[in-house]
Coordinates of C-alpha atoms in Angstrom, one line a residue:
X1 CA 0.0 0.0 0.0
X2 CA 1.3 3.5 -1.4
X3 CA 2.2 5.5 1.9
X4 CA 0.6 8.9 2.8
X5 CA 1.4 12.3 1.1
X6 CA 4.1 14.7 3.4
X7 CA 3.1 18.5 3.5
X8 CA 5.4 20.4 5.6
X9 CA 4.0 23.7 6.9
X10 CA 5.9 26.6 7.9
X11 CA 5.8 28.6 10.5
X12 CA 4.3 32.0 8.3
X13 CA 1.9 29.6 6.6
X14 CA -0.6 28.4 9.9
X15 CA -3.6 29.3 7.6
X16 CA -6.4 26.3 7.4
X17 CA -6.8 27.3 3.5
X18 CA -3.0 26.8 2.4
X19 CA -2.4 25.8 -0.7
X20 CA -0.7 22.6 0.3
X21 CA -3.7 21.1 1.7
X22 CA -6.4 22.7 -0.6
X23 CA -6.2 19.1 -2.9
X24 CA -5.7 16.6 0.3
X25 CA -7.6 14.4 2.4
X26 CA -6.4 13.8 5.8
X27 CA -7.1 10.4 5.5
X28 CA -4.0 10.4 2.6
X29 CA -1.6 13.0 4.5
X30 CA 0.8 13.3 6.6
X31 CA 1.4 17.6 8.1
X32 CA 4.9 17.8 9.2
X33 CA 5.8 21.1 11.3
X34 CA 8.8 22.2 12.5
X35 CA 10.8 24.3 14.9
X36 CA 14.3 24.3 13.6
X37 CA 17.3 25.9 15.2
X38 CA 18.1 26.9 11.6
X39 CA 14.8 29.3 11.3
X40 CA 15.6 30.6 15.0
X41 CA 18.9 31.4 14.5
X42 CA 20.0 32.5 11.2
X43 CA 19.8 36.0 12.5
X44 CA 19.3 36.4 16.0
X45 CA 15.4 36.9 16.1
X46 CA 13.5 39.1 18.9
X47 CA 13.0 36.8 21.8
X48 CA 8.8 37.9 21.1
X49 CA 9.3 36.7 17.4
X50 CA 10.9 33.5 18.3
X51 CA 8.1 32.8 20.9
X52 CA 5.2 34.5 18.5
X53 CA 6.0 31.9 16.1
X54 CA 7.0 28.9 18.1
X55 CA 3.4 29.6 20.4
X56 CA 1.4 30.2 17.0
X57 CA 2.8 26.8 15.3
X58 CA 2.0 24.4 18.1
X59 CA -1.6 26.3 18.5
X60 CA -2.3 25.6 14.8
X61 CA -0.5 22.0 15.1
X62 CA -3.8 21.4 17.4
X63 CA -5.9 23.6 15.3
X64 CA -5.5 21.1 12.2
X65 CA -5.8 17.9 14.7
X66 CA -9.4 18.8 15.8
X67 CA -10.5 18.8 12.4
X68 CA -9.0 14.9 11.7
X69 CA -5.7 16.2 10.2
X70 CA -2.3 13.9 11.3
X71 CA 0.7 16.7 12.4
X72 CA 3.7 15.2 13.0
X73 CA 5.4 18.1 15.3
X74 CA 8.8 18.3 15.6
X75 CA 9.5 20.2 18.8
X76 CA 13.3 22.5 18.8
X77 CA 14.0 20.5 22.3
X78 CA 13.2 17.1 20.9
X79 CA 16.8 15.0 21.1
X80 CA 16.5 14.0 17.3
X81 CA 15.8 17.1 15.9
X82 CA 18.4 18.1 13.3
X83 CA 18.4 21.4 13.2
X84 CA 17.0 22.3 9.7
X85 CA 13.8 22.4 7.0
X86 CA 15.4 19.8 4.7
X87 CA 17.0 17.1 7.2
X88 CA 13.6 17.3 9.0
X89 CA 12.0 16.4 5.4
X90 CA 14.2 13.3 4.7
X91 CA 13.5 12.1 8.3
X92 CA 9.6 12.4 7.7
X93 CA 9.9 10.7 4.2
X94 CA 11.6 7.9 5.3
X95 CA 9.8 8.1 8.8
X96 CA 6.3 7.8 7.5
X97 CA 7.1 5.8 4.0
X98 CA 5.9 8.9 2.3
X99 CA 5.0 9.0 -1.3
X100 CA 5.8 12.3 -1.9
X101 CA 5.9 16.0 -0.7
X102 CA 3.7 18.5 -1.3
X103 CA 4.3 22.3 0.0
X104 CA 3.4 26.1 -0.5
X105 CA 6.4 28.0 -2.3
X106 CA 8.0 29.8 0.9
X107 CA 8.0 33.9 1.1
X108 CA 11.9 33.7 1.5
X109 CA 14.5 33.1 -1.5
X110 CA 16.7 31.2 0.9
X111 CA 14.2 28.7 1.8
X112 CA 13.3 28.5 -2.0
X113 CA 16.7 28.1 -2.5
X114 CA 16.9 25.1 0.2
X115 CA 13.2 24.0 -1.2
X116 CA 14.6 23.4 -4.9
X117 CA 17.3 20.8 -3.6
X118 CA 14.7 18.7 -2.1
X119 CA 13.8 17.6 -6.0
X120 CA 17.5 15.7 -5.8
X121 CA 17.6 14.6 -2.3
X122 CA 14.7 13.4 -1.7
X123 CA 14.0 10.1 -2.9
X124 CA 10.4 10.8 -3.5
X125 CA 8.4 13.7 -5.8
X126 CA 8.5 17.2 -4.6
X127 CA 5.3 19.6 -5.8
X128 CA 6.0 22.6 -4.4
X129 CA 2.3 25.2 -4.4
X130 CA 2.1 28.8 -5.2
X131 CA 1.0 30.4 -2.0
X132 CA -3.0 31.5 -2.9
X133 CA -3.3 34.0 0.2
X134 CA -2.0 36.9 -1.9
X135 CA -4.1 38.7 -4.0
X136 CA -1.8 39.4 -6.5
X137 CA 0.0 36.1 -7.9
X138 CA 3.6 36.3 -8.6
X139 CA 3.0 35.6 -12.5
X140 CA 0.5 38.5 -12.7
X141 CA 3.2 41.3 -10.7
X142 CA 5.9 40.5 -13.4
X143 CA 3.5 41.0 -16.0
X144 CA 2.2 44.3 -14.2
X145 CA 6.3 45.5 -13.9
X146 CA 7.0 44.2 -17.4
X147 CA 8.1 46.8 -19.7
X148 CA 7.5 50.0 -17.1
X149 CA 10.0 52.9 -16.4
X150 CA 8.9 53.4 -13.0
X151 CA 7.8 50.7 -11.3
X152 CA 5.6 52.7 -8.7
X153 CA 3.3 51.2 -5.5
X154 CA 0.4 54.1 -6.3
X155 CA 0.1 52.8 -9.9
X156 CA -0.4 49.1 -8.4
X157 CA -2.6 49.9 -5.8
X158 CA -5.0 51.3 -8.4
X159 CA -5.4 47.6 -10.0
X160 CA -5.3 46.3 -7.0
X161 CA -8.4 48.3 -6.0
X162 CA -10.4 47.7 -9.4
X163 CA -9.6 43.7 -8.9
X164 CA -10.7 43.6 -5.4
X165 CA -13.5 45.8 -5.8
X166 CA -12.6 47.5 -2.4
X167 CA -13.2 51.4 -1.9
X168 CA -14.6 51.1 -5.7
X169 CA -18.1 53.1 -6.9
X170 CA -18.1 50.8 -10.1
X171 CA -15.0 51.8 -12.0
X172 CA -14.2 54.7 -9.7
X173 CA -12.7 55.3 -6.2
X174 CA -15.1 56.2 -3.3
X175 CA -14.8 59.8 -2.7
X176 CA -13.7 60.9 -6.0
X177 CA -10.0 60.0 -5.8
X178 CA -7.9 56.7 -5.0
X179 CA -5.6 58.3 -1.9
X180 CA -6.2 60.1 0.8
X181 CA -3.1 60.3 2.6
X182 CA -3.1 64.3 2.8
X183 CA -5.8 64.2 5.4
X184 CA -4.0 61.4 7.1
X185 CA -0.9 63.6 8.7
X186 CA -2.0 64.6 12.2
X187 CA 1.1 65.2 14.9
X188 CA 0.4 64.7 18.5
X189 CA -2.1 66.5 20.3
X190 CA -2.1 67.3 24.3
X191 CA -4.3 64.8 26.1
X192 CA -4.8 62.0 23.1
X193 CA -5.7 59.0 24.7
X194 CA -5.7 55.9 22.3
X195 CA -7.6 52.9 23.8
X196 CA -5.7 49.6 25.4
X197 CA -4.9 47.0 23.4
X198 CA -6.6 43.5 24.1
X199 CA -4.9 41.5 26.2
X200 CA -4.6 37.6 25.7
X201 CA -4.3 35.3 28.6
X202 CA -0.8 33.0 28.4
X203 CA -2.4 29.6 28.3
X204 CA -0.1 26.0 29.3
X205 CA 1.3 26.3 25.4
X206 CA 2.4 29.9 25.3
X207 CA 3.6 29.5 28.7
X208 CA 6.3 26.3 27.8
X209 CA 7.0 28.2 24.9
X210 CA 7.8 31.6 26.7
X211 CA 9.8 30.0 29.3
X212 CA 12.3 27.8 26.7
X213 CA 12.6 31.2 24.6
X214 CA 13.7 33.1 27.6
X215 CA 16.6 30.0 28.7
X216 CA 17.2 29.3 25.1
X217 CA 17.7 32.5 23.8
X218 CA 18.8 34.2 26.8
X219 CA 21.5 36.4 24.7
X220 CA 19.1 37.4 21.8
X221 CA 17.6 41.0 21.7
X222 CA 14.8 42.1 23.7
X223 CA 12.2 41.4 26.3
X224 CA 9.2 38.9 26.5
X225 CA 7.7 40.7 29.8
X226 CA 5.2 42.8 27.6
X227 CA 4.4 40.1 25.2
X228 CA 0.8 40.2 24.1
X229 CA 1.0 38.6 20.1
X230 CA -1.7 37.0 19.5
X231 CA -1.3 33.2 19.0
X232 CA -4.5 31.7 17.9
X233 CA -7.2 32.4 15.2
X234 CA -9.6 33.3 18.6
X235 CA -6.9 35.9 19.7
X236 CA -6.2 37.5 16.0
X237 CA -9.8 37.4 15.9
X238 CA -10.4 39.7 18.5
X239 CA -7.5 41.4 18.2
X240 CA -9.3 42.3 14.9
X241 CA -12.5 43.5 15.9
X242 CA -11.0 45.5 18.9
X243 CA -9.2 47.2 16.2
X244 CA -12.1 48.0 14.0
X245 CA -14.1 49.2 17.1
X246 CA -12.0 51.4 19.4
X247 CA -8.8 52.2 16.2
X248 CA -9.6 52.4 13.1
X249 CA -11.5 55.5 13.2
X250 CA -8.9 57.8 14.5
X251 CA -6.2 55.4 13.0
X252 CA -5.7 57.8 9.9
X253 CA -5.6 60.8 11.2
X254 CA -2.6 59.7 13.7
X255 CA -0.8 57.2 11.6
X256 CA 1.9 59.2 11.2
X257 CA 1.7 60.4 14.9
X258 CA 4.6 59.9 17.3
X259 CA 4.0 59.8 21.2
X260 CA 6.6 58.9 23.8
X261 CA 5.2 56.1 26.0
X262 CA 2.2 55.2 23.4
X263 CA 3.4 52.7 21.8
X264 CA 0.9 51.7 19.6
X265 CA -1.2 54.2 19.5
X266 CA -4.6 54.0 16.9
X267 CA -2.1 51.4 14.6
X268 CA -3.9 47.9 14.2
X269 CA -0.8 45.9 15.2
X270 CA -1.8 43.0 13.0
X271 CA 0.9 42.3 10.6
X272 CA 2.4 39.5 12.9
X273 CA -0.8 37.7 12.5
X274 CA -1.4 38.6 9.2
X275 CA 2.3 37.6 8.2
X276 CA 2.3 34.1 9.3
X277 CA -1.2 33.5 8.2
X278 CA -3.3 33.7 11.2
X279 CA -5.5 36.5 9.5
X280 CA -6.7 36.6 6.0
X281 CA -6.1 40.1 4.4
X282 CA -8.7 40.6 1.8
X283 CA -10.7 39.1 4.8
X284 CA -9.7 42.1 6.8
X285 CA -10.0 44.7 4.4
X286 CA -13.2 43.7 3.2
X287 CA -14.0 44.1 7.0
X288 CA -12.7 47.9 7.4
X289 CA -14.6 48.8 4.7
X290 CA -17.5 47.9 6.0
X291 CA -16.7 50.4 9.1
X292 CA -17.0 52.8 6.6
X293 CA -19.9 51.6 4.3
X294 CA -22.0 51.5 8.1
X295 CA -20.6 55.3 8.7
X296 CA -18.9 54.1 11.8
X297 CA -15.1 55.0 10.3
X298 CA -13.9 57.8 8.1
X299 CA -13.2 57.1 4.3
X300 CA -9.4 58.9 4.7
X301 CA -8.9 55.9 7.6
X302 CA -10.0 52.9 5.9
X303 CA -8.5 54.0 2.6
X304 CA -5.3 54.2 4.5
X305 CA -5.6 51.2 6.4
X306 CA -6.6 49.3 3.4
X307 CA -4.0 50.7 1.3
X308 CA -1.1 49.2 3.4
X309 CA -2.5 46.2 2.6
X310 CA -3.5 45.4 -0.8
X311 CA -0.9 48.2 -2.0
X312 CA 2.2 48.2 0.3
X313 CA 2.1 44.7 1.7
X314 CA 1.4 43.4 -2.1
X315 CA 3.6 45.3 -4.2
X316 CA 6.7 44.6 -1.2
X317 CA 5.8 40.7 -1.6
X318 CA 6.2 40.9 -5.6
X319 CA 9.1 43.5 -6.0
X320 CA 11.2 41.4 -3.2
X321 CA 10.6 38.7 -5.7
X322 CA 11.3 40.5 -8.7
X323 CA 14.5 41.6 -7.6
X324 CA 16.4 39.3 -5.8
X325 CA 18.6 38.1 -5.1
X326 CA 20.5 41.0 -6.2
X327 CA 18.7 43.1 -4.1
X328 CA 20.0 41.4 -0.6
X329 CA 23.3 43.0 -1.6
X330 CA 22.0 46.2 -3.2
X331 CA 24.1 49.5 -2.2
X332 CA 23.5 52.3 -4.4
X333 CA 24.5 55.2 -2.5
X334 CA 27.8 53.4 -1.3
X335 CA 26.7 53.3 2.1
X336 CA 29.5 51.9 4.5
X337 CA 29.6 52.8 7.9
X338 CA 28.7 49.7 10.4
X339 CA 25.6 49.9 12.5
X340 CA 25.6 51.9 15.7
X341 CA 25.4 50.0 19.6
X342 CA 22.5 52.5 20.3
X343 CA 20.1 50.3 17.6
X344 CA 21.2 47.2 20.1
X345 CA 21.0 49.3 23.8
X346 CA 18.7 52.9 22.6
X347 CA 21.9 54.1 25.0
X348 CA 21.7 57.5 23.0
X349 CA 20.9 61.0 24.4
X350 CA 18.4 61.3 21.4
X351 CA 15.3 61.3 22.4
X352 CA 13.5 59.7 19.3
X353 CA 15.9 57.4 18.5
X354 CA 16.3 55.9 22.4
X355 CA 12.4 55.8 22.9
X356 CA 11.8 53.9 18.8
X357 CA 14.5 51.3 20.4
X358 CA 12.7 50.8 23.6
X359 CA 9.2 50.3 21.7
X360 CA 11.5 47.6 19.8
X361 CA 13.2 46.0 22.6
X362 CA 9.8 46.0 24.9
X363 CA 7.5 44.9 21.9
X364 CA 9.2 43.7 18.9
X365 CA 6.5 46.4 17.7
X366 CA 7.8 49.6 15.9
X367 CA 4.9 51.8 13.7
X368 CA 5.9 52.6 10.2
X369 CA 6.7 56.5 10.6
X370 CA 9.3 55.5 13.5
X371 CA 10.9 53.0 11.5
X372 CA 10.8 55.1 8.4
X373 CA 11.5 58.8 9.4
X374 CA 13.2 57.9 12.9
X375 CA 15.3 55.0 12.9
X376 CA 15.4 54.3 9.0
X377 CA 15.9 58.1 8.5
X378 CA 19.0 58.3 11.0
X379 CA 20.7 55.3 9.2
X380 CA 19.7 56.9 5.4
X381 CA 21.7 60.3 6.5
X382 CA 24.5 58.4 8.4
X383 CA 25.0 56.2 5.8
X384 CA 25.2 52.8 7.7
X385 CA 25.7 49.7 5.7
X386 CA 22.1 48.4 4.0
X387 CA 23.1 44.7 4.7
X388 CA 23.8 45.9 8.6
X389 CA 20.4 47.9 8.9
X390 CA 18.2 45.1 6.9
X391 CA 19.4 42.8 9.5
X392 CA 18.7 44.7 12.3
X393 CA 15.6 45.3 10.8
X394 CA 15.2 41.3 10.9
X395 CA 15.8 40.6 14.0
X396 CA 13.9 43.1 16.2
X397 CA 10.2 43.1 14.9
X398 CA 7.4 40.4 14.8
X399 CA 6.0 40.8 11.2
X400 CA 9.5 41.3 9.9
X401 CA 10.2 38.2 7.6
X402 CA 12.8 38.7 4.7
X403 CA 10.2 39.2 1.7
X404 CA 8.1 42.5 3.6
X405 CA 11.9 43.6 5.8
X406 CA 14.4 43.8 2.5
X407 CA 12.7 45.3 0.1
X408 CA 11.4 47.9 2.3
X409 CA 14.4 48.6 3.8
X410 CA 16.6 48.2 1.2
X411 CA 14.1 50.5 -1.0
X412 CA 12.5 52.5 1.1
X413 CA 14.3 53.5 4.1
X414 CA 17.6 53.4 2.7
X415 CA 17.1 53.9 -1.3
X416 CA 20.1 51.5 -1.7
X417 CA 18.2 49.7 -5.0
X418 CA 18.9 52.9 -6.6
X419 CA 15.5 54.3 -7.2
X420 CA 13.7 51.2 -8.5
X421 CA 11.3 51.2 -5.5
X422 CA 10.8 54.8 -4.1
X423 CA 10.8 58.1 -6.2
X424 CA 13.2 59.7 -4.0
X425 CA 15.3 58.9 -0.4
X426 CA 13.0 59.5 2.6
X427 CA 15.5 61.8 3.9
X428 CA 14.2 64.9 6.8
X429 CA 15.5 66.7 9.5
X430 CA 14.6 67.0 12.8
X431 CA 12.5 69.5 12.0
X432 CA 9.9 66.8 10.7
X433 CA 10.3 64.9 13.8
X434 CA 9.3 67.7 15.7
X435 CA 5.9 68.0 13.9
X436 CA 4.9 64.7 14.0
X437 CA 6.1 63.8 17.5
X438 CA 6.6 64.6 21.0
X439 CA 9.7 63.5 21.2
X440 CA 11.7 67.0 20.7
X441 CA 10.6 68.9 23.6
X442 CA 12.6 67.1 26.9
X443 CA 15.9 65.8 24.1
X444 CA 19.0 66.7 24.9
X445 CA 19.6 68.4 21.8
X446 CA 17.9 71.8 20.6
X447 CA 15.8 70.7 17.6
X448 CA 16.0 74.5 15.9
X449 CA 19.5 75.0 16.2
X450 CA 21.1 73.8 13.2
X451 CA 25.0 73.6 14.2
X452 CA 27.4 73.0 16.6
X453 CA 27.4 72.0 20.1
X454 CA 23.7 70.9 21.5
X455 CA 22.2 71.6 17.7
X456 CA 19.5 68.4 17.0
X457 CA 22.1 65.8 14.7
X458 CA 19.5 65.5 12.0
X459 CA 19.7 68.8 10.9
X460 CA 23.3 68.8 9.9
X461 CA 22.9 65.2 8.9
X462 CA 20.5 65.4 6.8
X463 CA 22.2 68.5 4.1
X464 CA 25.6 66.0 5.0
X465 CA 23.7 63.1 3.0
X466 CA 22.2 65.6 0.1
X467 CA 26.1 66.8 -0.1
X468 CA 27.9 63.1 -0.4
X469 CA 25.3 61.9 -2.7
X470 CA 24.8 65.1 -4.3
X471 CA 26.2 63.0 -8.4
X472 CA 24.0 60.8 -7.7
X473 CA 20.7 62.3 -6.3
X474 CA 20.8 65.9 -8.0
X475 CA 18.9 64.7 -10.8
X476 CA 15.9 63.9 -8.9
X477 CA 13.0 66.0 -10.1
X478 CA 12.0 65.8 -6.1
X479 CA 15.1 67.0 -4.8
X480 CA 15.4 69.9 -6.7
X481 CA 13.9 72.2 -4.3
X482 CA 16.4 71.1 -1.5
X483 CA 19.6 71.2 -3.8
X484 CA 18.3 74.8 -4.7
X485 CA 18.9 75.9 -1.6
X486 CA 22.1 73.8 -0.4
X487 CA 23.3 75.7 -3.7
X488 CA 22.2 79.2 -2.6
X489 CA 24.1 78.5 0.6
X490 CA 27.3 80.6 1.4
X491 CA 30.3 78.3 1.1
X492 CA 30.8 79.2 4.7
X493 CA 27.5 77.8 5.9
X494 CA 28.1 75.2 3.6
X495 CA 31.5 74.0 5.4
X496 CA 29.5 74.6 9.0
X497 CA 26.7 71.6 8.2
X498 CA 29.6 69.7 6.8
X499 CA 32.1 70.1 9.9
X500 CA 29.1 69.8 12.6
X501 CA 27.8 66.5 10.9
X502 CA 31.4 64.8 10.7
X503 CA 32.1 65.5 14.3
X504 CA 29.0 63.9 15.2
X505 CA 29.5 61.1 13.3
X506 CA 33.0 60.4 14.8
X507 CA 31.2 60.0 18.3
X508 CA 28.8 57.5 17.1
X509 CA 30.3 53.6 18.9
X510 CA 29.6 50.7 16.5
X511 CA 27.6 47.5 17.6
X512 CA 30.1 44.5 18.4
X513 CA 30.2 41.8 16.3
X514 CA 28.0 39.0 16.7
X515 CA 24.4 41.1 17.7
X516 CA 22.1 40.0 14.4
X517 CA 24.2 37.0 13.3
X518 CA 26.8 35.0 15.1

């Protein structure tokens, strides 16, 4: 008698409707999961991450037993476990007599790599699945990007909008006009309150897990004393409709808002779940726009919310594809200084850069304008190494898994692909900070003085970067306004943001050796 038919599913993919199982009977299968040291280690993951996943697998491993599925779970403390995806694989095969494999295509190119090499060493067939929880299939990006000049999000959001049939009053937007982003730029305001987020009781699973993280991974990066991830399809669940309650109204007007202490603000804080498959997307913004169809949320808010999803989280999957694997070593401004100890210990006396590490060590949990305009921006204008800040980038957040991290860091933060993802560098002084936070007012540093001692080190940072890269950036129709003025600058001011920006940098200590990989 034939034996049973291995699927192996990941740890991003604990979704009932995976591709892998979407042609099987459990009568006919065989589920392998695994927690390898390979996946835990390969950079040194947030302790939260490692326990998110770990707590989320072995949930879902029970999930898919209730409902008559067979899981073979390979536990990271069991004696025989070997460490890694494909050894685990040839143990199973052999294990259960298996007939063959059948799996989703991962989201990383180096487990694709790995994945392609189990057609030669394993003695049986390997079909390996397109992953069907996108919206947009990998085939149909290429042949969006095919042939463009610019191969811009906004433009891809629009067909994403008129597939989906979200926000759309037949073949035009809602509200007259596809992005509302101008109304969504509110700073901080005195007394804002933003509700609690739910809290999930640690149950006998996430408790084993959380207690092995925290001995096994004593020397990894942050803290597991806040942890509050959901780990189930009951948490995400409510973690969901607490969100579309009490957040996503105000969640557009203060996406972009800062506040010291509020770590989370109006943001949904669901890309962990959505990321290894605990929440469906379309799912969710079919859901938001509901709130707004029922008058209980704002148009600007859900367009926003929704646009993160089908546009941002979309066009990051397919350009990460599209691009690799030159993109993991992509370094078009030349950028070469090693990573600063403050990203490891937020031992800095700026204010906005110490309290986006602390959010990061205490949650694994940045919002997108602190990782963009804070701690992405400060590495931009320093110029530290893309491969350094992509990896830190890795390690310290929940939803960061190599497909969404690199090409948004590598792109966006950092513009090291040379222009192919954003239209210009997201470079600013601290003068934006200042409006969209409250981080500026207790600093050590004076945010409106531009030089010298006590001056904010944005500001001279930031016409430092414009000057080194000034052959390669000049031409950009979006930094003409800013090269105007460096240019109308007397040589002496000139050599003043030069001279205050190099002695800052000569005081910045890099991170030892060994912190994201090692």
């Amino acid at each position: 008698m034939p034996g049973p038919v291995l699927v192996p599913i990941l740890g991003d993919q604990l979704s009932p409707e995976i591709s892998s199982l979407a042609d099987r009977k459990p009568d006919d299968t065989v589920i392998l999961m695994m927690e390898v040291t390979e996946e835990t280690t390969y950079v040194r993951h947030h302790k939260a991450k490692i326990a998110l996943i770990l707590s989320a697998m072995r949930h879902f491993a029970e999930e898919l037993r209730e409902v008559g599925w067979t899981v073979d779970y390979i536990m990271l403390d069991d004696p025989a476990n070997t460490g890694s995806f494909t050894s685990e694989v040839a143990r199973a095969v052999h294990r259960h007599r298996a007939r063959g494999v059948q799996v989703t295509e991962p989201g990383e190119w180096r487990v694709r790599q790995a994945m392609e090499q189990w057609r030669t060493s394993l003695p049986v067939r390997v079909r390996v699945v397109p992953d069907t929880r996108f919206i947009c299939p990998l085939p149909d990006f290429y042949a969006w990007a095919a042939g463009r000049k610019e191969l811009r999000m906004e433009w891809f959001y629009r067909e994403m909008r008129r597939k989906t049939g979200l926000l759309m009053d037949g073949d035009k937007p809602e509200g007259g006009r596809w992005n509302f982003d101008a109304e969504n730029r509110g700073g901080p305001e005195a007394g804002l309150q933003p509700p609690a987020m739910p809290a999930f009781e640690h149950d006998s699973i996430t408790r084993d897990v959380l207690a092995m993280v925290e001995q096994r991974f004593a020397n990894h990066f942050g803290s597991l004393e806040n942890f509050g991830w959901p780990v189930t399809r009951a948490d995400a669940e409510a973690a969901t409709a607490a969100f579309l309650k009490d957040r996503l109204p105000l969640f557009g007007k203060y996406q972009d808002a800062m506040v010291a202490g509020e770590d989370f603000l109006f943001h949904a804080a669901l890309s962990p779940a959505i990321n290894i498959g605990l929440i469906d997307p379309l799912d969710l913004c079919r859901r938001a726009e509901a709130e707004w169809r029922e008058g209980r949320a704002p148009l600007e808010a859900v367009e926003g919310f929704i646009r993160q999803i089908i546009g941002w989280r979309e066009y990051i999957r397919g350009m990460y594809w599209l691009e690799m694997p030159e993109l993991a070593d992509a370094n078009g401004l030349d950028a070469a200084r090693p990573l600063p100890d403050f990203y490891w210990t937020g031992d800095t006396p700026m204010r906005c850069l110490s309290e986006c590490v602390r959010t990061t060590r205490d949650n694994a949990y940045a919002h997108h304008i602190q990782r963009l305009m804070v701690l992405g921006n400060f590495a931009l204008l320093a110029g530290i190494s893309p491969q350094d800040v992509s990896d830190w980038f890795l390690v310290v957040y929940a939803d960061a898994f190599d497909w969404v991290e690199l090409p948004n860091v590598a792109g966006m933060v950092l513009h090291a692909d040379g222009g192919r993802l954003a239209s210009k560098p997201y470079a600013a002084s601290g003068a934006y900070i200042d409006r969209m936070s409250d981080y500026c007012g207790t600093c050590a540093f004076d945010v409106k003085k531009k030089t010298g001692e006590g001056a904010c080190p944005f500001n001279a940072l930031y016409w430092h970067f414009l000057a080194r890269n000034e052959k390669k950036l000049a031409g950009y129709h979006r930094l003409a306004q800013p090269y105007a003025t460096w240019r109308r600058m007397t040589e002496d001011k000139r050599t003043e943001y030069l001279e205050s920006a190099e002695t800052f940098l000569t005081t910045l200590e890099p991170a030892a050796a060994g912190w994201a990989r090692g």
